[in-house]
Amino acid sequence: MMFNLAAFSLYDLAFIIIAGITVTAALGVVLFKNIIYSALSLILAFLGAAAIYFQLNSSFLGVIQILVYAGAISVLIIFAIMLVMNRPAGESNLSSPRTREVFTGATITAMLFTALIAVIGFTQWPIGAKPGPDNSLGLLADLLLGDYVIAFEAAAILLLVAVVGAIILAKGGENK
Amino acid sequence: MIGLPHYLLLGSIVFCIGVFGVLTRRNAVAVLMSVELMLNAVNINFIAANKYIAPDTAVGQLFSVFVIVVAAAEIAVGLALVISVYRQRRTVDLHDFNLLKW
């Protein structure tokens, strides 16, 4: 990978900073021993991903990311953590005690990462010729309510079923 | 200078961190959090490919919207399952979820 200082712009600097924050936060999710810290780190990772979306001209998805992930899902996760906490917080997110399991996990991850790097490096990525509009929200809306409207309605039904199912599961059956 | 491969690299790194978390964590909620990381990495890849390969359409963003929808459904049902299991077994340690073993 060539490192050309002259072609280094503010955009690149922003990407490097955001990517560094996102990766560090993602590592924090996996490595913190306290699951509350993991959840807070997860929020930071979500915000980093949202910043990446903003940088990629997808401001709508960036806002959705902040609302749905950093807002709703993280609150849901923290509530669930509070409900199922039955040991001291400092040892609530331990790694597996069997070293063989951790070793297997690390090996699988390393193999997967190598494969992904090879694919990314060896592929000739086509570059789109036609430039898009500055704000792609109109394009997205046309697709969502045009060609993909069936999938859109199916997603709505999926969310409804998931909410009802989650309530029934979390409420539990009647005690006999 | 920053192009599509850099974004895909970021996506792969976050995805692999998520895979590692899924494979090695003991707490069921932590496993669900790692799954969320993996879904986020996929979204980054979709949107970067959209921006660089087909900037005049929004198909990649469309797929990200559906990934977010499915992720929201998954985390809601997943956490409800964890709470339900916790009520029965008083633990969220995945090594204690062994009712189906014999």
XYZ file of C-alpha atoms in Angstrom:
278
model
C 0.000 0.000 0.000
C 1.572 3.278 -1.108
C 1.748 6.054 1.405
C 1.802 9.325 -0.460
C 1.870 12.260 1.923
C 1.017 14.813 -0.754
C -2.308 13.123 -1.537
C -3.216 12.969 2.153
C -6.372 14.981 2.743
C -8.554 15.902 5.681
C -11.039 13.245 4.515
C -8.376 10.566 4.932
C -7.395 11.857 8.353
C -11.052 11.779 9.434
C -11.379 8.202 8.186
C -8.271 7.083 10.073
C -9.426 8.689 13.328
C -12.972 7.309 13.058
C -11.759 3.855 12.056
C -9.308 3.824 14.965
C -12.044 4.758 17.439
C -14.428 2.161 15.984
C -11.904 -0.678 16.066
C -10.755 0.215 19.593
C -14.344 0.334 20.815
C -15.102 -2.995 19.125
C -12.071 -4.538 20.835
C -13.348 -3.101 24.107
C -16.692 -4.865 23.634
C -14.921 -8.208 23.395
C -12.125 -7.694 25.914
C -13.612 -5.796 28.896
C -14.200 -8.013 31.919
C -17.084 -5.838 33.102
C -20.089 -6.226 30.839
C -21.333 -2.686 31.600
C -18.088 -1.335 30.138
C -18.593 -3.646 27.169
C -22.060 -2.201 26.566
C -20.788 1.399 26.782
C -17.950 0.483 24.432
C -20.532 -0.988 22.074
C -22.343 2.378 21.979
C -19.066 4.051 20.996
C -18.580 1.461 18.229
C -22.116 2.179 16.955
C -21.392 5.919 16.907
C -18.142 5.286 15.050
C -20.029 3.284 12.424
C -22.553 6.142 12.166
C -19.688 8.571 11.529
C -18.431 6.242 8.772
C -21.902 6.311 7.194
C -21.919 10.123 7.292
C -18.518 10.120 5.632
C -19.844 7.843 2.892
C -22.628 10.294 1.927
C -25.320 8.177 3.602
C -26.543 10.701 6.122
C -29.967 9.037 6.376
C -28.439 5.741 7.452
C -26.133 7.581 9.828
C -29.131 9.127 11.575
C -30.939 5.763 11.590
C -27.820 4.163 13.070
C -27.720 6.688 15.897
C -31.462 6.431 16.581
C -31.870 2.660 16.325
C -28.501 1.313 17.474
C -26.987 3.937 19.754
C -30.413 4.908 21.067
C -32.788 1.968 21.202
C -30.741 -1.219 20.963
C -28.106 -0.111 23.461
C -30.790 0.805 26.004
C -32.374 -2.617 25.427
C -29.015 -4.327 25.964
C -28.273 -2.389 29.156
C -31.746 -3.212 30.526
C -31.185 -6.897 29.764
C -27.765 -6.761 31.461
C -29.329 -5.258 34.570
C -32.059 -7.912 34.606
C -29.741 -10.902 34.333
C -26.812 -9.679 36.468
C -26.191 -12.319 39.121
C -22.497 -11.983 39.843
C -20.116 -9.079 40.609
C -19.879 -6.658 37.682
C -16.095 -7.002 37.523
C -16.346 -10.625 36.435
C -19.567 -10.478 34.450
C -18.014 -10.805 30.995
C -15.279 -13.371 31.372
C -13.657 -15.233 28.553
C -14.260 -18.930 28.295
C -12.310 -20.743 31.074
C -11.212 -23.480 28.700
C -8.040 -22.325 26.939
C -8.716 -24.774 24.129
C -11.931 -22.946 23.292
C -10.229 -19.540 23.281
C -7.404 -20.928 21.169
C -9.857 -22.432 18.670
C -11.770 -19.156 18.510
C -8.615 -17.130 17.920
C -7.456 -19.563 15.209
C -10.786 -19.464 13.372
C -10.812 -15.656 13.599
C -7.243 -15.373 12.302
C -7.987 -17.717 9.392
C -11.145 -15.803 8.488
C -9.299 -12.487 8.689
C -6.487 -13.741 6.446
C -9.007 -14.974 3.898
C -10.861 -11.629 3.925
C -7.620 -9.648 3.555
C -6.586 -11.840 0.613
C -9.962 -11.358 -1.088
C -9.904 -7.582 -0.554
C -6.311 -7.323 -1.758
C -6.546 -9.493 -4.858
C -9.888 -8.276 -6.186
C -9.976 -5.592 -8.854
C -12.820 -3.428 -7.539
C -14.819 -1.765 -10.294
C -15.241 1.944 -9.738
C -18.618 3.445 -10.567
C -18.365 5.925 -13.382
C -21.560 7.875 -12.906
C -21.435 10.197 -9.908
C -24.410 10.086 -7.586
C -26.362 12.977 -6.145
C -25.034 14.653 -3.005
C -27.974 13.404 -0.993
C -28.950 9.839 -1.819
C -32.072 9.846 0.351
C -34.352 10.402 -2.672
C -32.890 7.372 -4.440
C -33.335 5.277 -1.317
C -36.952 6.392 -0.906
C -37.738 5.570 -4.551
C -36.341 2.054 -4.123
C -37.945 1.445 -0.744
C -41.451 2.409 -1.828
C -41.050 1.332 -5.471
C -39.308 -1.864 -6.521
C -38.771 -3.169 -2.994
C -42.121 -2.287 -1.439
C -42.991 -5.969 -0.789
C -39.747 -6.446 1.138
C -40.474 -3.201 2.985
C -43.902 -4.457 4.108
C -42.431 -7.845 5.017
C -39.864 -6.049 7.188
C -42.703 -4.194 8.915
C -44.495 -7.486 9.657
C -41.206 -9.023 10.849
C -40.730 -6.182 13.338
C -44.306 -6.542 14.602
C -43.941 -10.305 15.056
C -40.569 -9.828 16.765
C -42.015 -7.313 19.232
C -44.973 -9.566 20.091
C -42.679 -12.590 20.367
C -40.225 -10.730 22.579
C -43.011 -9.645 24.930
C -44.416 -13.186 25.181
C -40.961 -14.714 25.738
C -39.844 -12.184 28.324
C -43.169 -12.242 30.187
C -42.926 -15.996 30.703
C -45.688 -18.565 31.050
C -48.243 -18.629 33.842
C -47.068 -20.305 37.000
C -49.125 -23.393 37.669
C -6.205 8.190 -1.025
C -8.715 6.367 1.152
C -10.761 4.119 -1.116
C -13.054 1.149 -1.109
C -10.411 -1.372 0.135
C -9.829 0.679 3.286
C -13.513 0.671 4.155
C -13.735 -3.058 3.412
C -10.672 -3.577 5.620
C -12.367 -1.702 8.472
C -15.476 -3.839 7.954
C -13.443 -7.060 8.028
C -11.602 -6.048 11.202
C -14.823 -5.257 13.059
C -16.453 -8.430 11.709
C -13.535 -10.588 12.899
C -13.635 -8.964 16.341
C -17.321 -9.881 16.452
C -16.594 -13.478 15.418
C -13.948 -13.754 18.133
C -16.447 -12.441 20.695
C -19.129 -14.903 19.620
C -16.708 -17.816 19.861
C -15.061 -17.040 23.194
C -17.452 -15.101 25.478
C -19.317 -16.930 28.227
C -22.059 -14.386 28.870
C -25.020 -14.819 26.496
C -25.651 -11.042 26.385
C -22.018 -10.463 25.378
C -22.461 -12.950 22.538
C -25.505 -11.005 21.314
C -23.473 -7.782 21.507
C -20.758 -9.384 19.370
C -23.402 -10.393 16.820
C -24.478 -6.743 16.656
C -20.859 -5.773 15.931
C -20.778 -8.255 13.049
C -24.009 -6.846 11.575
C -22.577 -3.326 11.825
C -19.453 -4.418 9.969
C -21.644 -5.822 7.190
C -23.478 -2.494 6.985
C -20.192 -0.600 6.624
C -19.240 -2.889 3.733
C -22.623 -2.482 2.028
C -22.556 1.303 2.214
C -18.918 1.597 1.127
C -19.574 -0.657 -1.876
C -22.630 1.446 -2.685
C -20.626 4.674 -2.599
C -17.679 3.450 -4.667
C -19.134 0.875 -7.080
C -22.639 2.170 -7.834
C -22.930 5.755 -6.578
C -25.872 6.533 -8.868
C -28.116 3.990 -7.105
C -28.921 3.334 -3.464
C -29.210 -0.477 -3.460
C -26.416 -0.928 -0.913
C -28.081 1.498 1.468
C -31.371 -0.317 0.922
C -29.807 -3.595 2.000
C -28.351 -1.857 5.060
C -31.849 -0.716 6.016
C -33.044 -4.318 5.906
C -30.001 -5.502 7.866
C -30.824 -2.917 10.551
C -34.460 -4.110 10.643
C -33.437 -7.744 11.041
C -30.807 -6.797 13.630
C -33.424 -4.970 15.703
C -35.756 -7.982 15.554
C -32.876 -10.336 16.377
C -31.684 -8.410 19.424
C -35.238 -8.037 20.793
C -36.039 -11.748 20.498
C -32.528 -12.768 21.563
C -32.581 -10.712 24.751
C -36.109 -11.950 25.534
C -34.827 -15.521 25.184
C -31.872 -14.760 27.476
C -34.210 -13.273 30.094
C -36.528 -16.265 29.758
C -33.659 -18.726 30.205
C -32.338 -16.693 33.141
C -35.712 -17.013 34.844
C -35.581 -20.810 34.528
C -31.896 -21.464 35.202
C -30.697 -18.404 37.219
C -27.640 -18.035 34.973
C -26.623 -16.533 31.644
C -23.413 -18.553 31.367
C -23.491 -20.382 28.054
C -21.690 -23.369 29.603
C -24.665 -23.908 31.894
C -27.153 -23.992 29.006
C -26.946 -27.777 28.719
C -30.510 -29.029 29.186
C -30.488 -30.699 25.772
C -27.226 -32.568 26.454
C -27.155 -36.116 27.773
